[in-house]
Short mmCIF file of C-alpha atoms in Angstrom, two decimals:
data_model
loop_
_atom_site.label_atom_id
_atom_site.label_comp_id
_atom_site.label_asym_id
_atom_site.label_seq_id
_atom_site.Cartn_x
_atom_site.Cartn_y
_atom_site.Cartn_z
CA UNK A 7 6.78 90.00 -20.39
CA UNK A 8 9.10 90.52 -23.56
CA UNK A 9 11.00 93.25 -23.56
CA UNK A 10 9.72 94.12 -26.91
CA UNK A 11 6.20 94.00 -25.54
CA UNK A 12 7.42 96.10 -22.50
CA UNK A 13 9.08 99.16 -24.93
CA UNK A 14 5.70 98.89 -27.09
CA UNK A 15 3.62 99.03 -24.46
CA UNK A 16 5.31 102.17 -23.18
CA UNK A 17 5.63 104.19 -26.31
CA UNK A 18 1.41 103.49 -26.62
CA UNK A 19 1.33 104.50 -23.08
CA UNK A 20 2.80 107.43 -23.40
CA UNK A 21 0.92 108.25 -26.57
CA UNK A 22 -2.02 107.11 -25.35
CA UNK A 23 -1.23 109.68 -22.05
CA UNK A 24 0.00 112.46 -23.87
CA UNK A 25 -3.56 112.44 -26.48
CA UNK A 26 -5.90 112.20 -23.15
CA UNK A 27 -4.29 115.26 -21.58
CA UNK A 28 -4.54 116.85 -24.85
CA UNK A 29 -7.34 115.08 -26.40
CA UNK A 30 -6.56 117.19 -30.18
CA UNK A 31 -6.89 114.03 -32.35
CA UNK A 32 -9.81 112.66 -30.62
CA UNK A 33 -11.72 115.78 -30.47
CA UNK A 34 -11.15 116.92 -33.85
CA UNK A 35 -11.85 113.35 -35.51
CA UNK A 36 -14.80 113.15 -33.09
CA UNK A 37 -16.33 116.45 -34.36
CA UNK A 38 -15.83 115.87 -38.06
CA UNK A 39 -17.32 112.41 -37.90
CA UNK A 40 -20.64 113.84 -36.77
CA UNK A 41 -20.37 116.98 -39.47
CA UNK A 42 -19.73 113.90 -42.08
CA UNK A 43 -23.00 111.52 -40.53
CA UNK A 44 -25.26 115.01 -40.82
CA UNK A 45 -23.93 115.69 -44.36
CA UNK A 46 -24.74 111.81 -45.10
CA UNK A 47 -28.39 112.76 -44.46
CA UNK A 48 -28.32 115.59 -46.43
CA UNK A 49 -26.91 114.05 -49.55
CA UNK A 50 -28.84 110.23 -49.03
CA UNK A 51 -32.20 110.31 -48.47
CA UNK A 52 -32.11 108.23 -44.76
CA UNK A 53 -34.96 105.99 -45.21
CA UNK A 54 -34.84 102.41 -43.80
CA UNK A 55 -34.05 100.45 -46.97
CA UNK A 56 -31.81 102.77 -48.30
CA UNK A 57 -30.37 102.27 -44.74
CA UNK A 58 -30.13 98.19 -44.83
CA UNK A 59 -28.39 98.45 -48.19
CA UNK A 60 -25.65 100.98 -47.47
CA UNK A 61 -25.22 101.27 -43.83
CA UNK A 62 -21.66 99.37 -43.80
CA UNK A 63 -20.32 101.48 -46.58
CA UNK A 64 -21.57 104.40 -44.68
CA UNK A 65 -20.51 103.95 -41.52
CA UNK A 66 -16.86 102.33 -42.67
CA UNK A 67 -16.31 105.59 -45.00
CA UNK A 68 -16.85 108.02 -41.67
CA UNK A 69 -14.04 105.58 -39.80
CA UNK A 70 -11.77 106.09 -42.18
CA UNK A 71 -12.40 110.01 -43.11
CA UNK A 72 -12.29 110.85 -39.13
CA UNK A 73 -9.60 108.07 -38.42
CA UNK A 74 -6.89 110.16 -41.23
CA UNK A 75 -7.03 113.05 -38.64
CA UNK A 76 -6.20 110.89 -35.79
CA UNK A 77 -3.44 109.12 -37.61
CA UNK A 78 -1.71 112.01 -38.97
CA UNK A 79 -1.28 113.58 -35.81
CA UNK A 80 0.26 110.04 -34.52
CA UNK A 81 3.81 110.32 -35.75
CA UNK A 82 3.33 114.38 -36.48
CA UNK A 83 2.61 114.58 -32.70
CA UNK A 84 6.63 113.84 -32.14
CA UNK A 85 8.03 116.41 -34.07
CA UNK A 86 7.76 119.36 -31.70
CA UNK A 87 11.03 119.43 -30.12
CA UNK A 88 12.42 117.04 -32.06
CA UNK A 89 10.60 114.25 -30.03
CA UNK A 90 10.98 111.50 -33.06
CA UNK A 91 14.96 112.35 -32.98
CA UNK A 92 15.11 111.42 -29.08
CA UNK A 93 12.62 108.37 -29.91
CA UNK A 94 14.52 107.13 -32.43
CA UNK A 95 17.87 107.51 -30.29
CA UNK A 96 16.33 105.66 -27.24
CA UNK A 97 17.07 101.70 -26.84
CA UNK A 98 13.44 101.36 -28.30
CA UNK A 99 13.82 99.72 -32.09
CA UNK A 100 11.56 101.00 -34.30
CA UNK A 101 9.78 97.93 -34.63
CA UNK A 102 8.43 98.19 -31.09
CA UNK A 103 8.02 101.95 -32.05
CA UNK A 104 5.59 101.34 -34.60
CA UNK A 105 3.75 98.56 -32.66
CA UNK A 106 3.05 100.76 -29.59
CA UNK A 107 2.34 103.99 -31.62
CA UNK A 108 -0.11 101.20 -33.72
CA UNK A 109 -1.78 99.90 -30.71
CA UNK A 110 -2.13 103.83 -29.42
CA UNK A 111 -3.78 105.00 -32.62
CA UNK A 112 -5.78 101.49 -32.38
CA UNK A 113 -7.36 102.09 -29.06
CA UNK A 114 -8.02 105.45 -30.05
CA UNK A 115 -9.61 104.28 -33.47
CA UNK A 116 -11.78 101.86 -31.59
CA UNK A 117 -12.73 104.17 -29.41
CA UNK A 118 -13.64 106.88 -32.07
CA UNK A 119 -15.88 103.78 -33.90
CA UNK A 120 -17.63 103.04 -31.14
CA UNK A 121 -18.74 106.53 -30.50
CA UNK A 122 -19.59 106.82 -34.08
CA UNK A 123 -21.71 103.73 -34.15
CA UNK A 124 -23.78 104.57 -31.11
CA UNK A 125 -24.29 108.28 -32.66
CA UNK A 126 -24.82 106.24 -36.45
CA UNK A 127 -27.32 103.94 -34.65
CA UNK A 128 -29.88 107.16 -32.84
CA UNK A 129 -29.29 109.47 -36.22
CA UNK A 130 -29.73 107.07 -38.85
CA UNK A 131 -32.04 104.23 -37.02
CA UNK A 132 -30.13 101.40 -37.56
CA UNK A 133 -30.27 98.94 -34.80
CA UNK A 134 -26.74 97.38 -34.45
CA UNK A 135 -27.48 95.88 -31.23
CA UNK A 136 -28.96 92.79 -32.64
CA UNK A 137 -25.42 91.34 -33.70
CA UNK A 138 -23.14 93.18 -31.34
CA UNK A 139 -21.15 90.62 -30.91
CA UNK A 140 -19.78 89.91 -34.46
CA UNK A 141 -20.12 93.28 -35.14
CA UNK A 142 -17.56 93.83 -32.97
CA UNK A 143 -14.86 91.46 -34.39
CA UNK A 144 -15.47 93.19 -37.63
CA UNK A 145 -14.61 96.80 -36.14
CA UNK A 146 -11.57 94.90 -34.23
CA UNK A 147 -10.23 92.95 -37.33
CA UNK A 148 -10.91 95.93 -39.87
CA UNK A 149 -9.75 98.95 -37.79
CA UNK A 150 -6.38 96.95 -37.44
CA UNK A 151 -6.30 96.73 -40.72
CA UNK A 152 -6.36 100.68 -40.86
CA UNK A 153 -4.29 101.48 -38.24
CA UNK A 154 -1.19 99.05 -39.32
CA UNK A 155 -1.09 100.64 -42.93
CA UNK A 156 -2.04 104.30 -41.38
CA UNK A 157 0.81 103.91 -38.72
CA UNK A 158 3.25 103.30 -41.39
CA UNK A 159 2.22 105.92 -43.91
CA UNK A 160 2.11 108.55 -41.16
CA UNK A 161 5.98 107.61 -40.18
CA UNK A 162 6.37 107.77 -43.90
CA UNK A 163 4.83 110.95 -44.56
CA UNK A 164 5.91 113.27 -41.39
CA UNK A 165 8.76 115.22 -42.90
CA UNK A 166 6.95 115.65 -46.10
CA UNK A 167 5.43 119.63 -46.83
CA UNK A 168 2.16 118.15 -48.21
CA UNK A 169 1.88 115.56 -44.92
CA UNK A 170 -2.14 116.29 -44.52
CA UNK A 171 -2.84 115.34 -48.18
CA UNK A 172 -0.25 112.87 -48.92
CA UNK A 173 -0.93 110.64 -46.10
CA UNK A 174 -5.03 109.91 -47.19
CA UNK A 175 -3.61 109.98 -50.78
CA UNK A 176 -1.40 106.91 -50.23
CA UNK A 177 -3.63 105.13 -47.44
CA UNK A 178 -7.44 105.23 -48.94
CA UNK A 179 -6.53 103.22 -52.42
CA UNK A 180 -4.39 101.11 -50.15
CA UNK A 181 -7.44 100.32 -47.87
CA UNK A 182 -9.34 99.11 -50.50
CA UNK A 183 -9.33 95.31 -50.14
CA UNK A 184 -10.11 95.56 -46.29
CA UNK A 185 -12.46 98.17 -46.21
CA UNK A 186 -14.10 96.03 -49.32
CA UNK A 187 -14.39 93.29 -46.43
CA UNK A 188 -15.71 95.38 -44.10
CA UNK A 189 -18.03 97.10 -45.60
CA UNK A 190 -19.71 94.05 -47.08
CA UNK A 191 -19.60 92.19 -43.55
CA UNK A 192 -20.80 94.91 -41.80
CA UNK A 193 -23.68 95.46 -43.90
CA UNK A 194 -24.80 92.08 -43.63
CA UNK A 195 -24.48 92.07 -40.16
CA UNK A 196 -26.54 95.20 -39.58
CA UNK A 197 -29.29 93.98 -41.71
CA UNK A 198 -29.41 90.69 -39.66
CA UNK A 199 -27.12 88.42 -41.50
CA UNK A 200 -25.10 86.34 -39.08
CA UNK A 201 -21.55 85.49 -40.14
CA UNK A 202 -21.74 82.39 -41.72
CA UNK A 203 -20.22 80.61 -44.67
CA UNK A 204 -21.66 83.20 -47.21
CA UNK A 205 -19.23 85.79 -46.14
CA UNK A 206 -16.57 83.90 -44.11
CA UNK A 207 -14.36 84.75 -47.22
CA UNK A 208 -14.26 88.47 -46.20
CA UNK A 209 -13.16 87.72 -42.66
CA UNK A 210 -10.31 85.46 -43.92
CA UNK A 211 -9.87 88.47 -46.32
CA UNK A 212 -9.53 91.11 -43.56
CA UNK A 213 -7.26 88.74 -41.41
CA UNK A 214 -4.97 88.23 -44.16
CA UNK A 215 -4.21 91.64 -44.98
CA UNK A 216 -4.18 91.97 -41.04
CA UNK A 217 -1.21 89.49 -40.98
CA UNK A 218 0.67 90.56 -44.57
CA UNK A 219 0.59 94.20 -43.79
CA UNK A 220 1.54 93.67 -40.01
CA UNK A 221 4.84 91.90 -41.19
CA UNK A 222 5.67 94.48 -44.07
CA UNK A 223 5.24 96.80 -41.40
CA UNK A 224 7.70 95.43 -38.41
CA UNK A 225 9.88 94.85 -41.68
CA UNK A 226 10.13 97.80 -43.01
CA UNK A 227 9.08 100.46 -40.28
CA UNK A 228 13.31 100.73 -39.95
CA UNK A 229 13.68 101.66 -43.39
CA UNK A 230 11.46 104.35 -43.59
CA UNK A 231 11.95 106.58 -39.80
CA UNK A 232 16.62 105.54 -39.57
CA UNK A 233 17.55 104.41 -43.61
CA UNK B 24 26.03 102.75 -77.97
CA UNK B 25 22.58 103.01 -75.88
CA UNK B 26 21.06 105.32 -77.95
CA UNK B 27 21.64 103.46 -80.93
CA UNK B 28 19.81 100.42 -78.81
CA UNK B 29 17.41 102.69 -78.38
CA UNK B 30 17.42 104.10 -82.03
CA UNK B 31 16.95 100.06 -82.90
CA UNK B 32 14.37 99.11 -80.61
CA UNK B 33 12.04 102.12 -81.46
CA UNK B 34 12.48 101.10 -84.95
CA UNK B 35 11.39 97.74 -84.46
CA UNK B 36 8.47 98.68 -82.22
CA UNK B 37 6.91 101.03 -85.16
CA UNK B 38 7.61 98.15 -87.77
CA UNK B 39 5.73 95.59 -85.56
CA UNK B 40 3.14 98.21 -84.63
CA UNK B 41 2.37 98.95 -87.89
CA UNK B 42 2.42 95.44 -89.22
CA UNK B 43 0.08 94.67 -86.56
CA UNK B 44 -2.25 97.20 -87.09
CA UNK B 45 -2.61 95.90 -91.20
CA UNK B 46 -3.46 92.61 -89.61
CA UNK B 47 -5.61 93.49 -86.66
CA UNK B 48 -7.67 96.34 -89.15
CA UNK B 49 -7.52 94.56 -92.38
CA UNK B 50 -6.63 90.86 -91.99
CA UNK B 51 -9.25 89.87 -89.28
CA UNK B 52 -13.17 89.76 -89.47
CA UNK B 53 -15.10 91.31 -87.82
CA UNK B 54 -16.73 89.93 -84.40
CA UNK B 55 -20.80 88.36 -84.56
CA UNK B 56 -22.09 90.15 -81.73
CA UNK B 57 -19.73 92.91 -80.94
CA UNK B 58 -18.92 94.03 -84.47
CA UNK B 59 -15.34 95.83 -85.10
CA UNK B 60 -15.00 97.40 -81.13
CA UNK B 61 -13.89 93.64 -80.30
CA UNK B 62 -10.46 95.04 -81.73
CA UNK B 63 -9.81 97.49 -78.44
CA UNK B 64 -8.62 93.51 -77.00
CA UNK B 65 -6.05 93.62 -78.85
CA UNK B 66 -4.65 97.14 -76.80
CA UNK B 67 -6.54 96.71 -74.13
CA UNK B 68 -5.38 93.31 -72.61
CA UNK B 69 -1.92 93.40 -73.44
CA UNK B 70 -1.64 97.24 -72.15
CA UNK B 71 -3.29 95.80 -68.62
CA UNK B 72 -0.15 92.88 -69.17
CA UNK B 73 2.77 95.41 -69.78
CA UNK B 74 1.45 97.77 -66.68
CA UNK B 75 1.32 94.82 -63.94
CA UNK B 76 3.73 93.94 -64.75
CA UNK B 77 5.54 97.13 -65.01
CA UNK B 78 4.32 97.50 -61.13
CA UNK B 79 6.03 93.89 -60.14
CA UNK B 80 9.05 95.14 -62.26
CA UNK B 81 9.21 98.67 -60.62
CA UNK B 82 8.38 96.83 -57.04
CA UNK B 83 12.12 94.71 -58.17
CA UNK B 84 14.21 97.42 -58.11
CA UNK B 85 12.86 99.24 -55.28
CA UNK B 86 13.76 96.10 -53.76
CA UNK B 87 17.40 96.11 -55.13
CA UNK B 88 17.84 99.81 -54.16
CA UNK B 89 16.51 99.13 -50.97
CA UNK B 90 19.18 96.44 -50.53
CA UNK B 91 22.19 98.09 -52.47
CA UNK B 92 21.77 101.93 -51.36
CA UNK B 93 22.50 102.70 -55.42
CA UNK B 94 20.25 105.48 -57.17
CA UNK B 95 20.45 104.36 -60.31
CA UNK B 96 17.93 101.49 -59.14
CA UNK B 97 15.70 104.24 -57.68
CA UNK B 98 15.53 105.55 -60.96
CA UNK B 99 14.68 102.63 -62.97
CA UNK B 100 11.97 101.83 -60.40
CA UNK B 101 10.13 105.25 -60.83
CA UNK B 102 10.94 105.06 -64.75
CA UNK B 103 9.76 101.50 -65.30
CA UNK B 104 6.51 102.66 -62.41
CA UNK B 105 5.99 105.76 -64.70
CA UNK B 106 5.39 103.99 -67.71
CA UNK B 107 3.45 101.28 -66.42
CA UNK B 108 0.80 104.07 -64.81
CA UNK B 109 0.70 105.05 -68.53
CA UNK B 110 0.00 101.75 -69.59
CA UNK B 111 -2.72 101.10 -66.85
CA UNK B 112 -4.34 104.87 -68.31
CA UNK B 113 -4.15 102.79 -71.78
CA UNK B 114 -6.09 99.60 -70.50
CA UNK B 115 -8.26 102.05 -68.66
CA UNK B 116 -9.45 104.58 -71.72
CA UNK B 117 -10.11 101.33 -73.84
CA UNK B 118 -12.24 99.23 -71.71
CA UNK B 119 -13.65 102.57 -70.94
CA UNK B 120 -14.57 102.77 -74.54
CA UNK B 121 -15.59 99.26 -74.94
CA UNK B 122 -17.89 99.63 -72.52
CA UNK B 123 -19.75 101.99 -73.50
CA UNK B 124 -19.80 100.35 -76.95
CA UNK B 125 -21.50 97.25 -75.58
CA UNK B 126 -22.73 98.10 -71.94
CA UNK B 127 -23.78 101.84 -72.84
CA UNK B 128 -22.00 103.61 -70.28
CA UNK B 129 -18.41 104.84 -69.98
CA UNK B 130 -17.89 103.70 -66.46
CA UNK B 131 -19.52 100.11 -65.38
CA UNK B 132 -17.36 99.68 -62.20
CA UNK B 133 -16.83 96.37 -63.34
CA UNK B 134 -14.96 94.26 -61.36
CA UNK B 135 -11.45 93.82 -63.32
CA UNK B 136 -11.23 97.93 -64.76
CA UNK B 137 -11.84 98.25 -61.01
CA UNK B 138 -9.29 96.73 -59.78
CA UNK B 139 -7.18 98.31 -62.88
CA UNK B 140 -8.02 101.87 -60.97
CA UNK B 141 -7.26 100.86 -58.13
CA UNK B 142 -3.70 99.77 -58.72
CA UNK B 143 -3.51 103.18 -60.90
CA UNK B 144 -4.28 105.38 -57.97
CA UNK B 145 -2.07 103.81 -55.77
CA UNK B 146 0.69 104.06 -58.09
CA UNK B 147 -0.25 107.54 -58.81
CA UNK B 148 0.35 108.32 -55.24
CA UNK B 149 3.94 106.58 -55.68
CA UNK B 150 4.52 109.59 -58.26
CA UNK B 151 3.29 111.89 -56.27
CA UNK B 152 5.02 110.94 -52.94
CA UNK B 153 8.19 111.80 -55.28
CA UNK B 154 7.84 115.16 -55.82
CA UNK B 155 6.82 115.82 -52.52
CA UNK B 156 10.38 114.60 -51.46
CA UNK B 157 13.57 116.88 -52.87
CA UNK B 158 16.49 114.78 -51.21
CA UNK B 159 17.14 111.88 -53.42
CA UNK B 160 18.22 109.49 -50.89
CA UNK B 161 14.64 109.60 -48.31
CA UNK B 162 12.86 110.19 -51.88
CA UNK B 163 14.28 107.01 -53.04
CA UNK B 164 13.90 105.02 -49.60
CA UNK B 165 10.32 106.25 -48.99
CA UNK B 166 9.29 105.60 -52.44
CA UNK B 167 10.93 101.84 -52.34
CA UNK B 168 8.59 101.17 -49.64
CA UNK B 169 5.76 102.72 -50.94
CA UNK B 170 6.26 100.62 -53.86
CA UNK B 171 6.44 97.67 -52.25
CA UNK B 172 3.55 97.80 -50.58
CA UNK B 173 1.65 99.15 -53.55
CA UNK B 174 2.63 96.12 -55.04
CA UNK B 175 1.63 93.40 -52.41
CA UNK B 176 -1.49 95.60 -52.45
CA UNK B 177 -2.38 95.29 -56.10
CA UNK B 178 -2.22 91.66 -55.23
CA UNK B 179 -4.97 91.74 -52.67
CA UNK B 180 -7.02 94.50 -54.83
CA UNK B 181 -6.82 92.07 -57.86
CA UNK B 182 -8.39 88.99 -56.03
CA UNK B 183 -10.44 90.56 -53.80
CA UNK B 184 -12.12 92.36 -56.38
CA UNK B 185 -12.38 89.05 -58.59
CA UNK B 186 -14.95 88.04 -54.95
CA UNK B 187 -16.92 91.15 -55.07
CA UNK B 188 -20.53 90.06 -56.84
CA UNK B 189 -19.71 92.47 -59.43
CA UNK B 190 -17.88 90.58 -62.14
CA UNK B 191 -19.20 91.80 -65.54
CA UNK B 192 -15.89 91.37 -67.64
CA UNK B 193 -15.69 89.16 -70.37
CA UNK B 194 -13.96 85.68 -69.32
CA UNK B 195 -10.40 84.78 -70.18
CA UNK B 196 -10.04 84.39 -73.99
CA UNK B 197 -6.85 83.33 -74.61
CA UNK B 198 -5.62 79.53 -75.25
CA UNK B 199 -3.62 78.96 -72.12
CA UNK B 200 -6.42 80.12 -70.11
CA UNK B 201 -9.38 78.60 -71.79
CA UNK B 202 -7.19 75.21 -73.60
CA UNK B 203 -7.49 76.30 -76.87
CA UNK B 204 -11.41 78.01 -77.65
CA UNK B 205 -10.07 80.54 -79.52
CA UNK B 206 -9.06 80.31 -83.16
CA UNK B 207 -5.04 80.96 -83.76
CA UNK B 208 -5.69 83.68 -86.46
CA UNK B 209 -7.04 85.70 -83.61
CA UNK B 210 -4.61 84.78 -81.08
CA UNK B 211 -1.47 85.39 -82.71
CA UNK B 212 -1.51 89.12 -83.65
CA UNK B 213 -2.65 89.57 -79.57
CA UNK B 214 0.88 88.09 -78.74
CA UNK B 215 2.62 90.40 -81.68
CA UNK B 216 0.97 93.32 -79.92
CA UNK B 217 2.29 92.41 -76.21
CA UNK B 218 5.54 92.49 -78.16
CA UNK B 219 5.12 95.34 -79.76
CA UNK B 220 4.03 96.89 -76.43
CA UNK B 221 6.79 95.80 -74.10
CA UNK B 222 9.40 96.96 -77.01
CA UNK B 223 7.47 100.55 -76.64
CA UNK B 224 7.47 99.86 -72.73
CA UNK B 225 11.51 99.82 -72.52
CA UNK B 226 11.56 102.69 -75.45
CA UNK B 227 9.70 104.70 -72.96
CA UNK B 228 12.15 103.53 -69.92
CA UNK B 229 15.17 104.24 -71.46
CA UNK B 230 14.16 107.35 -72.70
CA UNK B 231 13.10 108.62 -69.29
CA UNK B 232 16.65 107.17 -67.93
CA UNK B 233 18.35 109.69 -69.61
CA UNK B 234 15.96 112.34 -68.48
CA UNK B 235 16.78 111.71 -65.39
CA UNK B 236 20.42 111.27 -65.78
CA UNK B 237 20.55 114.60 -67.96
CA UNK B 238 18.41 116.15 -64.74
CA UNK B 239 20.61 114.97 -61.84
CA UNK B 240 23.81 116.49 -64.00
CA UNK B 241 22.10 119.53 -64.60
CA UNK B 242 21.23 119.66 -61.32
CA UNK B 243 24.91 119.01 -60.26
CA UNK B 244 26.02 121.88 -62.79
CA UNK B 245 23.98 124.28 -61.09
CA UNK B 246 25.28 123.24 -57.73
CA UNK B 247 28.34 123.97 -58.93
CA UNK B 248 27.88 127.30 -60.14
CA UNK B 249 25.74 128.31 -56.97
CA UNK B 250 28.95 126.68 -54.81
#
């Protein structure tokens, strides 16, 4: 295994460690994404149709409002004791930095959306198990999509005084183009739309951004934690 | 000798502005089905022209201050960013008011003024992420990357949005996007007006260059007289 693999791996290891002893982010996002699915119900009147037309955009916009809270506390997590400082000091580049704290907040992300689409599924009726399968590439292919620009813009906002607002600030217009994708591929699928050439353009769409954003963010990752 | 550039080029803007608004109010008819509103185009397209590409420009000399450590670049990138948010607010109020001229409501969320927001609110964050940031060198870093990925992200906003089933907007118009439908006595004053708009554009950019130049040497007066 690469060596840059091997220091990624370690830094989401250790993330990964230090959040399931912990478990802050997880619970926090975990309980505000099932206050935002009970306001949903309050301000949408549930019914089934309503439910076929808007389920992706629902379910995409709890993701991303529960998924801030984990990602702000990714690179916020290290500042106690001056933990970035040492980080930054270690043999680790940054690059490998930001790809294990990326594949920590991933897993965690994933993990949070799955939860969050069982829970959407029993409150909201929406039977998701139909088209699991693709379903699932979506969540994998989008969520990446959040994570790599979230990552980036949580090293980018940690010393800042206004770190809780700036970071959804800067990341929600920037999720825009993906989330567009996803929301429009997950609604299909949950209405019983297989992926198909209709909406092949959105997957292309989400893997694109998935690969642009990716490199901007190994690029650049150095620029924003050293100078 | 730059404010007498400036003194020139302000000059010039107000002649052509004015000359352009005789021919655009007097000189043309008025339009078969839309009546006199059509005449917002002639603000409305060529402010959406000056703000992109305002954002590329701005996006530039990020990139040059990223690359050559110098402030002065960081400058011109938030001056020439400034101005083109203002420019974006300018395409944004008109085909706000066009639209509710011919489509009855303010706000259509058609596709292209869409996209237009968008780019706006990320760019608004750009500003934003600068006054949350008092040391000028991380201010200028942070806000060099932000930039550039607002930028590559307008990109994706601008075509993804152009996918979305919710184009409304008027097709292209203009000659070397249609091969000539349009007659030249309505073309040409469009073209005076992107002049007349990018003279006001570098007006505005200079004059908020010595803002910021008077700012930093006030600020290094009072650092003195604290020292």
């Amino acid at each position: 295994m690469s060596l840059f693999l091997r220091q990624s791996l370690t830094i989401a290891g250790k993330d990964l460690r230090a959040e399931w002893r912990t478990k802050e982010a997880l619970n926090a996002s975990l309980a505000f994404s099932m206050v935002i699915l009970v306001l949903f119900s309050f301000a949408l009147d549930p019914n089934p149709e309503m439910m076929q037309e808007f389920s992706g955009g629902l379910l995409w916009l709890v993701f991303l409002f529960a998924g801030a809270l984990v990602l702000n506390r990714s690179f916020a997590r290290e500042m106690q004791n001056d933990c970035l400082d040492a980080l930054l000091a270690s043999p680790v580049p940054p690059a490998a930095l930001f790809i294990g704290k990326a594949l920590a907040n991933y897993a965690l992300l994933m993990t949070l959306e799955l939860v969050c689409l069982a829970e959407f599924g029993i409150l909201f009726n929406v039977r998701w198990l139909a088209n699991v399968g693709p379903l699932m590439i979506v969540m994998a292919v989008g969520t990446w999509a959040l994570t790599v620009v979230g990552t980036l813009f949580s090293a980018l906002t940690v010393n800042l005084r206004l770190r809780e607002v700036m970071l959804p600030v800067l990341v929600y217009p920037m999720m825009v183009p993906p989330m567009m994708a996803a929301m429009i591929l997950t609604t299909d699928l949950l209405a019983g739309t297989a992926l198909g050439p209709g909406n092949m353009l959105w997957i292309r769409v989400l893997v694109g951004f998935d690969l642009v954003f990716t490199l901007l963010g190994v690029s650049f990752v150095d620029t924003v934690l050293v100078g | 000798m730059r404010n007498r550039i400036m003194l020139l080029l302000t000059v010039a803007f107000a002649a052509l502005l004015a000359w352009n608004l005789k021919n655009i109010l007097l000189g043309l008819p008025d339009e078969a089905r839309q009546d006199a509103v059509y005449r917002i185009l002639y603000f409305h397209a060529p402010a959406a022209m000056v703000g992109l590409t305002g954002f590329g420009v701005g996006m530039v000399f990020s990139g040059i201050y990223l690359a050559t450590k110098n402030l002065y670049w960081d400058t011109l990138a938030a001056s020439t960013t400034e101005v083109s948010l203002m420019f974006a607010a300018i395409n944004l109020v008109t085909g706000s008011i066009w639209g509710r001229q011919q489509w009855g409501v303010w706000w259509a969320w058609d596709a292209r003024l869409t996209s237009m927001l968008v780019c706006w609110l990320i760019f608004a964050g750009y500003l934003m992420l600068r006054r949350a940031i008092d040391e000028p060198d991380t201010r200028a870093r942070l806000s060099a990357v932000v930039s550039l990925f607002g930028t590559v992200n307008a990109w994706f906003v601008y075509k993804v949005i152009e996918w979305f089933p919710r184009l409304q907007h008027p097709g292209p118009v203009l000659s070397f996007r249609t091969g000539g439908k349009i007659d030249r006595a309505l073309e040409t004053p469009f073209y005076w007006n992107v002049l007349a708009l990018c003279l006001l554009a570098v007006v505005l950019v200079m004059i908020r260059m010595r803002q910021e130049s008077l700012t930093r040497e006030i600020d290094s007066l009072r650092r003195l007289a604290h020292a």
